[in-house]
Coordinates of C-alpha atoms in Angstrom, one line a residue:
M1 CA 105.1 -15.7 -28.1
W2 CA 107.3 -12.7 -29.0
K3 CA 110.4 -14.9 -29.3
S4 CA 108.6 -17.3 -31.6
Y5 CA 107.4 -14.4 -33.8
S6 CA 111.0 -12.9 -33.8
R7 CA 112.4 -16.2 -34.9
R8 CA 109.9 -16.5 -37.8
L9 CA 110.7 -12.9 -38.8
Q10 CA 114.4 -13.6 -38.8
V11 CA 113.9 -16.7 -40.9
S12 CA 111.7 -14.8 -43.3
V13 CA 114.2 -12.0 -43.7
A14 CA 117.0 -14.5 -44.3
V15 CA 115.0 -16.4 -47.0
A16 CA 114.2 -13.1 -48.7
I17 CA 117.8 -12.0 -48.7
I18 CA 118.9 -15.4 -50.2
L19 CA 116.2 -15.3 -52.9
T20 CA 117.0 -11.7 -53.8
T21 CA 120.7 -12.5 -54.1
L22 CA 120.1 -15.5 -56.3
I23 CA 117.8 -13.5 -58.6
F24 CA 120.4 -10.7 -58.8
L25 CA 123.0 -13.2 -59.8
Q26 CA 120.8 -14.4 -62.6
L27 CA 119.9 -10.9 -63.8
T28 CA 123.6 -9.7 -63.8
S29 CA 124.5 -12.8 -65.9
N30 CA 122.1 -11.6 -68.6
V31 CA 124.3 -8.5 -69.2
F32 CA 122.3 -5.8 -70.9
L33 CA 120.2 -8.3 -72.9
K34 CA 116.4 -8.1 -72.8
T35 CA 115.9 -11.5 -71.4
H36 CA 112.1 -11.6 -71.5
N37 CA 112.1 -11.4 -75.3
H38 CA 114.1 -14.6 -75.7
P39 CA 112.9 -18.2 -75.1
S40 CA 116.2 -19.1 -73.5
Y41 CA 115.4 -16.8 -70.5
K42 CA 111.8 -17.7 -69.9
T43 CA 112.5 -19.6 -66.7
T44 CA 110.8 -19.9 -63.3
L45 CA 112.2 -18.9 -60.0
G46 CA 112.7 -22.6 -59.4
D47 CA 114.9 -22.9 -62.5
V48 CA 117.0 -19.9 -61.2
L49 CA 117.5 -21.4 -57.8
E50 CA 118.4 -24.8 -59.2
R51 CA 120.8 -23.4 -61.7
Q52 CA 122.7 -21.3 -59.2
E53 CA 123.7 -24.3 -57.0
D54 CA 127.3 -25.1 -58.0
F55 CA 126.5 -24.1 -61.6
I56 CA 126.8 -20.3 -61.7
L57 CA 126.6 -18.6 -65.1
A58 CA 129.6 -16.4 -66.1
D59 CA 129.9 -13.3 -64.0
F60 CA 129.9 -10.1 -66.2
Q61 CA 130.3 -7.7 -63.3
D62 CA 133.2 -5.4 -63.9
R63 CA 136.0 -6.0 -61.3
G64 CA 137.4 -2.5 -61.5
I65 CA 140.8 -2.1 -60.0
N66 CA 140.8 -5.9 -59.1
K67 CA 141.3 -7.0 -62.7
T68 CA 144.3 -9.3 -63.4
E69 CA 146.8 -8.0 -65.9
V70 CA 147.7 -10.5 -68.7
L71 CA 149.2 -10.2 -72.2
L72 CA 146.5 -12.5 -73.7
V73 CA 143.1 -13.7 -72.9
L74 CA 142.5 -17.0 -74.8
I75 CA 138.8 -18.1 -75.2
V76 CA 138.0 -21.4 -76.7
S77 CA 134.3 -21.6 -77.7
S78 CA 133.0 -25.1 -77.3
A79 CA 129.6 -26.9 -77.4
P80 CA 128.6 -28.5 -74.1
R81 CA 128.9 -32.1 -75.4
R82 CA 132.4 -31.5 -76.9
K83 CA 134.3 -32.7 -73.8
D84 CA 136.5 -34.9 -76.0
R85 CA 137.8 -31.9 -77.8
R86 CA 138.3 -29.9 -74.5
D87 CA 140.2 -32.9 -73.0
S88 CA 142.4 -33.1 -76.1
I89 CA 143.2 -29.4 -75.8
R90 CA 144.0 -29.8 -72.1
Q91 CA 146.5 -32.5 -73.2
S92 CA 148.1 -30.3 -75.9
Y93 CA 148.7 -26.6 -76.0
W94 CA 146.8 -25.9 -72.7
K95 CA 150.1 -26.7 -70.9
Y96 CA 151.4 -23.2 -72.0
C97 CA 148.5 -21.6 -70.1
K98 CA 150.4 -22.0 -66.9
T99 CA 152.4 -18.9 -67.5
S100 CA 151.2 -15.6 -66.0
Q101 CA 151.2 -14.1 -69.5
V102 CA 147.9 -15.7 -70.5
I103 CA 144.5 -16.8 -69.1
C104 CA 142.9 -19.7 -70.9
V105 CA 139.2 -20.6 -70.6
F106 CA 136.6 -22.6 -72.3
F107 CA 133.2 -21.0 -72.9
T108 CA 130.1 -23.2 -73.4
D109 CA 126.4 -22.8 -73.3
G110 CA 124.9 -22.9 -69.8
L111 CA 121.1 -23.2 -70.4
V112 CA 121.2 -27.0 -70.8
D113 CA 119.3 -30.0 -69.6
N114 CA 119.9 -31.5 -66.2
S115 CA 122.0 -34.4 -67.5
T116 CA 124.3 -32.2 -69.6
R117 CA 124.6 -29.7 -66.7
D118 CA 125.7 -32.5 -64.3
Q119 CA 128.4 -33.6 -66.8
L120 CA 129.6 -30.0 -67.1
R121 CA 129.6 -29.5 -63.4
N122 CA 131.8 -32.6 -62.9
E123 CA 134.1 -31.4 -65.6
S124 CA 134.3 -27.9 -64.0
R125 CA 135.1 -29.4 -60.6
T126 CA 138.0 -31.3 -62.1
Y127 CA 139.6 -28.6 -64.2
G128 CA 138.1 -25.2 -63.2
D129 CA 138.5 -23.8 -66.7
L130 CA 134.9 -23.7 -67.8
R131 CA 132.7 -20.7 -68.1
Y132 CA 129.0 -20.8 -68.9
Q133 CA 127.3 -18.3 -71.1
P134 CA 123.5 -17.8 -70.7
L135 CA 122.6 -19.4 -74.1
Q136 CA 120.9 -22.6 -75.2
G137 CA 123.0 -23.5 -78.2
G138 CA 122.8 -23.6 -82.0
K139 CA 123.7 -20.8 -84.4
E140 CA 124.2 -18.2 -81.7
F141 CA 127.8 -17.5 -82.5
G142 CA 127.4 -13.7 -82.6
Y143 CA 125.8 -13.6 -79.1
R144 CA 128.5 -15.9 -77.8
F145 CA 131.2 -13.6 -79.0
L146 CA 129.6 -10.6 -77.5
L147 CA 129.2 -12.3 -74.1
Q148 CA 132.8 -13.6 -74.2
I149 CA 134.4 -10.2 -74.8
K150 CA 132.2 -8.6 -72.2
W151 CA 133.4 -11.2 -69.7
A152 CA 137.0 -10.7 -70.7
M153 CA 136.8 -6.9 -70.3
A154 CA 135.1 -7.3 -67.0
H155 CA 137.8 -9.5 -65.5
Y156 CA 141.1 -8.7 -67.1
E157 CA 143.5 -6.0 -68.1
F158 CA 144.8 -7.5 -71.3
Q159 CA 146.6 -6.4 -74.5
Y160 CA 145.2 -9.0 -76.9
L161 CA 142.2 -11.4 -77.1
L162 CA 142.2 -14.6 -79.0
R163 CA 138.9 -16.3 -79.7
V164 CA 139.3 -19.7 -81.2
D165 CA 137.3 -22.8 -82.1
D166 CA 137.8 -26.1 -80.1
D167 CA 139.1 -27.8 -83.2
Y168 CA 142.0 -25.3 -83.7
F169 CA 145.4 -26.3 -82.6
V170 CA 147.3 -23.2 -81.4
C171 CA 151.1 -22.9 -81.3
L172 CA 150.6 -21.0 -78.0
N173 CA 154.2 -20.8 -76.9
R174 CA 155.2 -19.4 -80.3
L175 CA 152.3 -16.9 -80.2
L176 CA 153.1 -15.7 -76.7
N177 CA 156.7 -14.9 -77.7
E178 CA 155.5 -13.1 -80.9
L179 CA 152.8 -10.9 -79.4
P180 CA 155.0 -8.3 -77.8
R181 CA 156.3 -7.4 -81.3
R182 CA 152.8 -7.0 -82.8
P183 CA 150.8 -3.7 -83.1
K184 CA 149.2 -2.6 -79.9
N185 CA 146.3 -0.9 -81.6
N186 CA 143.7 -1.6 -84.4
L187 CA 144.9 -5.1 -84.9
V188 CA 142.6 -7.8 -86.4
W189 CA 144.5 -11.0 -87.0
G190 CA 143.3 -14.2 -88.6
H191 CA 142.4 -15.8 -91.9
F192 CA 140.5 -13.3 -94.2
Y193 CA 138.1 -13.8 -97.0
C194 CA 138.5 -11.4 -99.9
L195 CA 135.5 -10.7 -102.1
K196 CA 133.8 -7.6 -103.3
D197 CA 131.9 -6.1 -100.3
L198 CA 132.7 -9.2 -98.3
V199 CA 136.0 -8.8 -96.6
Y200 CA 135.9 -10.5 -93.2
V201 CA 138.0 -12.6 -90.8
D202 CA 137.0 -16.3 -90.3
E203 CA 135.7 -16.7 -86.7
A204 CA 137.6 -20.0 -86.2
W205 CA 140.7 -17.9 -85.1
M206 CA 140.5 -14.2 -84.3
I207 CA 143.0 -12.0 -82.4
F208 CA 142.1 -8.5 -81.5
S209 CA 144.1 -5.8 -79.8
V210 CA 142.3 -4.5 -76.7
D211 CA 141.3 -1.2 -78.2
V212 CA 139.3 -3.0 -80.9
I213 CA 137.4 -4.9 -78.2
R214 CA 136.8 -1.6 -76.3
T215 CA 135.4 -0.1 -79.5
F216 CA 133.1 -3.0 -80.0
L217 CA 131.7 -2.7 -76.5
S218 CA 131.4 1.1 -76.6
Q219 CA 128.7 0.9 -79.3
D220 CA 125.3 2.3 -78.3
D221 CA 123.1 -0.7 -77.2
K222 CA 120.3 0.6 -79.3
H223 CA 122.4 0.4 -82.5
L224 CA 124.6 -2.6 -81.6
V225 CA 123.7 -5.4 -84.1
C226 CA 124.1 -9.1 -83.8
H227 CA 124.2 -11.9 -86.4
P228 CA 124.0 -15.7 -86.1
H229 CA 127.6 -15.9 -87.5
A230 CA 130.1 -14.0 -85.4
D231 CA 132.5 -13.3 -88.3
Q232 CA 129.8 -11.4 -90.2
Q233 CA 128.8 -9.6 -87.0
I234 CA 132.4 -8.6 -86.3
A235 CA 132.9 -7.5 -90.0
I236 CA 129.9 -5.1 -89.6
W237 CA 131.3 -3.7 -86.4
L238 CA 134.7 -3.3 -88.0
N239 CA 133.2 -1.1 -90.8
N240 CA 133.2 1.7 -88.1
I241 CA 137.0 1.4 -87.3
P242 CA 138.7 3.2 -90.2
G243 CA 142.2 2.6 -89.0
R244 CA 141.9 -1.1 -88.6
I245 CA 144.9 -3.3 -89.4
Y246 CA 144.1 -6.6 -91.1
F247 CA 146.7 -9.2 -90.6
H248 CA 146.0 -12.2 -92.9
D249 CA 148.4 -14.7 -91.6
P250 CA 149.5 -17.5 -94.0
R251 CA 150.8 -19.5 -91.1
L252 CA 147.2 -20.3 -90.1
H253 CA 146.3 -23.5 -91.9
H254 CA 142.6 -22.9 -92.5
A255 CA 141.6 -26.1 -94.5
R256 CA 140.5 -28.8 -92.1
A257 CA 143.7 -30.8 -91.2
G258 CA 141.6 -33.7 -89.8
L259 CA 140.3 -34.3 -93.3
I260 CA 143.8 -34.3 -94.9
P261 CA 145.6 -37.7 -94.4
E262 CA 149.2 -36.3 -94.5
F263 CA 148.5 -34.3 -91.3
K264 CA 148.1 -37.5 -89.3
T265 CA 151.9 -38.0 -89.5
K266 CA 153.1 -34.4 -89.7
R267 CA 155.6 -33.4 -87.0
D268 CA 157.1 -30.0 -85.9
I269 CA 154.0 -28.2 -87.3
C270 CA 154.8 -25.1 -85.2
N271 CA 158.0 -24.6 -87.3
V272 CA 155.7 -23.7 -90.2
Y273 CA 152.3 -22.8 -88.8
L274 CA 151.0 -20.7 -85.9
G275 CA 147.7 -22.6 -85.9
V276 CA 146.0 -25.5 -87.6
H277 CA 142.3 -25.7 -88.1
G278 CA 140.3 -29.0 -88.1
A279 CA 142.5 -30.7 -85.5
Y280 CA 139.9 -33.0 -84.1
S281 CA 140.4 -34.8 -80.8
D282 CA 143.1 -37.4 -81.7
L283 CA 144.9 -35.1 -84.0
M284 CA 144.9 -32.3 -81.4
A285 CA 146.5 -34.6 -78.8
Y286 CA 149.0 -35.8 -81.4
F287 CA 150.0 -32.3 -82.3
G288 CA 150.5 -31.5 -78.6
E289 CA 153.2 -34.2 -78.5
V290 CA 155.1 -33.5 -81.7
S291 CA 154.4 -29.8 -82.6
N292 CA 157.8 -28.3 -81.5
D293 CA 156.0 -25.3 -80.1
E294 CA 158.7 -22.8 -79.1
A295 CA 159.8 -19.3 -79.7
K296 CA 161.0 -18.7 -83.3
G297 CA 163.8 -16.2 -84.1
H298 CA 162.1 -14.7 -87.1
V299 CA 158.8 -12.9 -86.8
M300 CA 157.2 -12.2 -90.2
N301 CA 156.2 -8.7 -91.1
I302 CA 152.5 -7.7 -91.5
A303 CA 151.9 -7.0 -95.1
D304 CA 149.5 -4.2 -96.1
Y305 CA 146.2 -6.2 -96.6
R306 CA 145.1 -3.9 -99.4
L307 CA 148.1 -4.7 -101.5
G308 CA 146.9 -8.3 -101.7
C309 CA 143.2 -7.8 -101.6
P310 CA 141.6 -5.2 -103.9
H311 CA 138.4 -5.1 -101.8
W312 CA 137.5 -3.5 -98.4
G313 CA 134.5 -3.4 -96.2
F314 CA 131.6 -5.7 -95.6
E315 CA 127.9 -5.6 -96.7
W316 CA 125.8 -8.4 -95.3
T317 CA 123.3 -8.0 -98.2
E318 CA 126.0 -9.5 -100.5
M319 CA 126.2 -12.7 -98.6
A320 CA 124.3 -15.6 -100.2
G321 CA 122.8 -19.0 -99.3
F322 CA 122.5 -20.3 -95.7
Y323 CA 125.1 -17.8 -94.5
R324 CA 122.8 -14.8 -95.3
F325 CA 120.9 -13.4 -92.3
E326 CA 119.8 -9.8 -91.7
P327 CA 121.6 -8.3 -88.6
K328 CA 119.3 -7.3 -85.8
P329 CA 119.7 -5.3 -82.6
C330 CA 121.5 -7.4 -80.0
V331 CA 119.1 -6.3 -77.2
N332 CA 116.2 -8.1 -79.1
M333 CA 117.9 -11.5 -78.7
S334 CA 116.5 -12.5 -82.1
S335 CA 116.5 -16.2 -83.0
W336 CA 116.3 -15.7 -86.9
G337 CA 113.9 -18.7 -86.8
L338 CA 116.8 -21.1 -86.0
D339 CA 116.6 -24.0 -83.5
H340 CA 119.0 -24.6 -80.6
N341 CA 120.5 -27.9 -81.8
M342 CA 124.3 -28.1 -81.7
Y343 CA 125.8 -26.7 -84.9
A344 CA 127.3 -29.6 -86.8
G345 CA 130.8 -28.8 -88.0
D346 CA 132.9 -30.4 -90.8
E347 CA 133.9 -33.3 -88.6
E348 CA 130.4 -34.7 -89.1
F349 CA 130.5 -34.5 -92.8
V350 CA 132.4 -36.5 -95.4
T351 CA 132.7 -33.4 -97.6
P352 CA 133.4 -30.2 -95.7
K353 CA 131.5 -27.0 -96.3
E354 CA 133.8 -24.0 -96.8
A355 CA 132.7 -20.5 -96.2
P356 CA 132.1 -18.8 -99.6
S357 CA 135.3 -17.4 -101.0
S358 CA 136.6 -17.0 -104.5
S359 CA 140.0 -15.8 -103.4
S360 CA 141.6 -15.5 -100.0
T361 CA 144.7 -13.4 -99.8

């Protein structure tokens, strides 16, 4: 009788430990966010148990002295159903991710239906380069960016971080050879919009020096604000960094190349560009074959941004139309009344919608 009771007790303790561990994993994946305030996180224990089996959300626990040192962390933000784009990237510039200088990962939303989860699980087993953020989808670009930089800081000792869309071809070999000659501090690098009270970097391609990322993450949680659009959220955060260096790089082709016929036959694009936006699946794979991505002898100087743009700073109240949302504390996990349907980009439209800009310099 005593042995039977002892066995039952051992089993009960083991089950309790397993359940506690699984719940802890789920809670740590939520970072500092108040999960009970957001519909994405209203799940049952069964959901948690099912999700943890071979489909673990990104780990945001700081690795301390066990962090890997790299020059660049490259994060491609990609919707769950965009496997075609991810595969095209794997066939193109991803080949330069094999060097010890860079870590390359795809981030996608992890709170998805069973069918999508199974597809993502199979993809992850094949490639091992997917990370899942605890989000459902839709216009949650600001939350995505916050989670992505938290993950990067938790796992790596890096000098620069590049966050890029999954339709952006990156001349990665050229970039890796150029980075050591770029500023180590206060750097914000991308395609900038220049309007009165609306100076911001387009979120399709953004490079930050590590000190800028640290400053972002050192903000008081009570005052840290988020926005549906990451570029506006970041612009608000950057208002608090007076010494920031804006590098508007004309070698970033911002107009959607996939909607420009001449790009379908262009070769050696890395001789002219550092990145090309709107490189949808077939074009991405094509660029991977003919880009001539290699180190270039000349590295252009960074021009003083204020010499080309008479404006400075960002005020969200000046934004108009469907880009205008009031920033709210990140801990509240606000939805701004938006749904969680996948955001349709320009590839789905005959006429692309550009971010508002009267002059980009």
